[in-house]
Amino acid sequence: MSIRKRAAAAYRPRVGESVLDTRTGRTGIYMDTIGGEHYLRPPEGGCEWTARPEHVAPAAPAGGGGADTDPAGRDGPAGRAGPATAAPAHAA
């Protein structure tokens, strides 16, 4: 009887999530997976590039702090908060 180790499941980012391409060291925004490759774009905009799923990992929080909050001050784990919403223009 042989004993085989199963490969760990590849990290599956969510659309809009900041990820690290471990092959190139670049941080990008996950856009989609097509044909087995993840499509990433630079956070500041620009041309997308592709990365194999095994080369994509969660990006470290900005500032490198160990806090479990979003650097923008929103509640929740770093990088997991929903999109920021503008405050109402007037208070009721």
Coordinates of C-alpha atoms in Angstrom, one line a residue:
M1 CA 0.0 0.0 0.0
S2 CA 1.4 3.4 -0.9
I3 CA 0.9 6.6 1.0
R4 CA 0.4 9.7 -1.1
K5 CA 0.2 13.2 0.2
R6 CA -2.5 15.3 -1.2
A7 CA -1.5 18.7 -2.5
A8 CA -3.1 21.5 -0.6
A9 CA -5.9 23.3 -2.4
A10 CA -4.8 26.4 -4.2
Y11 CA -5.8 29.7 -2.6
R12 CA -9.0 31.1 -4.2
P13 CA -9.2 34.9 -4.0
R14 CA -12.4 36.9 -4.4
V15 CA -12.9 39.4 -7.2
G16 CA -11.4 42.8 -6.2
E17 CA -9.1 41.2 -3.5
S18 CA -5.5 42.3 -3.2
V19 CA -3.2 39.3 -3.9
L20 CA 0.5 38.6 -4.2
D21 CA 2.0 37.0 -7.3
T22 CA 4.7 34.9 -5.6
R23 CA 6.5 34.2 -8.8
T24 CA 7.1 37.9 -9.6
G25 CA 6.7 39.5 -6.2
R26 CA 4.1 41.9 -7.6
T27 CA 0.9 42.8 -5.8
G28 CA -2.3 42.9 -7.9
I29 CA -6.0 43.0 -7.7
Y30 CA -7.7 39.7 -8.6
M31 CA -10.0 40.1 -11.5
D32 CA -11.0 36.6 -12.8
T33 CA -9.9 33.1 -13.6
I34 CA -10.0 32.1 -17.3
G35 CA -8.5 28.9 -18.7
G36 CA -7.0 28.0 -15.4
E37 CA -5.0 31.2 -14.9
H38 CA -5.8 34.1 -12.6
Y39 CA -6.0 37.5 -14.1
L40 CA -4.5 40.3 -12.0
R41 CA -4.1 44.0 -12.5
P42 CA -1.9 46.6 -10.8
P43 CA -3.7 48.4 -7.9
E44 CA -3.0 51.7 -9.6
G45 CA -4.5 50.5 -12.9
G46 CA -2.7 49.3 -16.0
C47 CA -2.3 46.2 -18.0
E48 CA -3.4 42.9 -16.5
W49 CA -1.1 39.9 -16.2
T50 CA -1.8 36.2 -15.6
A51 CA -0.5 34.0 -12.8
R52 CA -0.9 30.3 -12.1
P53 CA -3.2 29.7 -9.1
E54 CA -0.3 28.0 -7.2
H55 CA 1.6 31.3 -7.5
V56 CA -1.1 33.5 -5.9
A57 CA -1.3 34.2 -2.2
P58 CA -3.1 36.8 0.0
A59 CA -1.3 40.1 0.0
A60 CA 0.1 41.3 3.3
P61 CA -1.9 44.2 4.9
A62 CA -0.6 47.7 3.9
G63 CA 1.9 49.0 6.4
G64 CA 2.9 45.5 7.5
G65 CA 1.1 45.9 10.8
G66 CA -0.1 42.8 12.7
A67 CA -3.5 44.3 13.5
D68 CA -6.6 42.4 12.5
T69 CA -8.3 45.6 11.1
D70 CA -8.3 47.1 7.7
P71 CA -5.7 49.9 7.4
A72 CA -8.4 52.2 6.1
G73 CA -10.1 52.0 9.6
R74 CA -13.1 49.9 8.6
D75 CA -14.1 47.1 10.9
G76 CA -13.2 43.5 10.0
P77 CA -10.2 41.5 9.1
A78 CA -7.7 43.2 6.9
G79 CA -8.6 43.1 3.2
R80 CA -12.0 41.5 3.9
A81 CA -14.1 44.6 4.5
G82 CA -16.6 45.5 1.7
P83 CA -16.2 48.5 -0.5
A84 CA -16.1 51.8 1.3
T85 CA -19.3 53.8 1.1
A86 CA -19.6 57.5 1.3
A87 CA -21.3 59.0 4.3
P88 CA -24.6 60.7 3.6
A89 CA -24.4 64.3 2.6
H90 CA -26.8 65.3 5.3
A91 CA -27.8 63.9 8.7
A92 CA -31.5 63.2 9.4

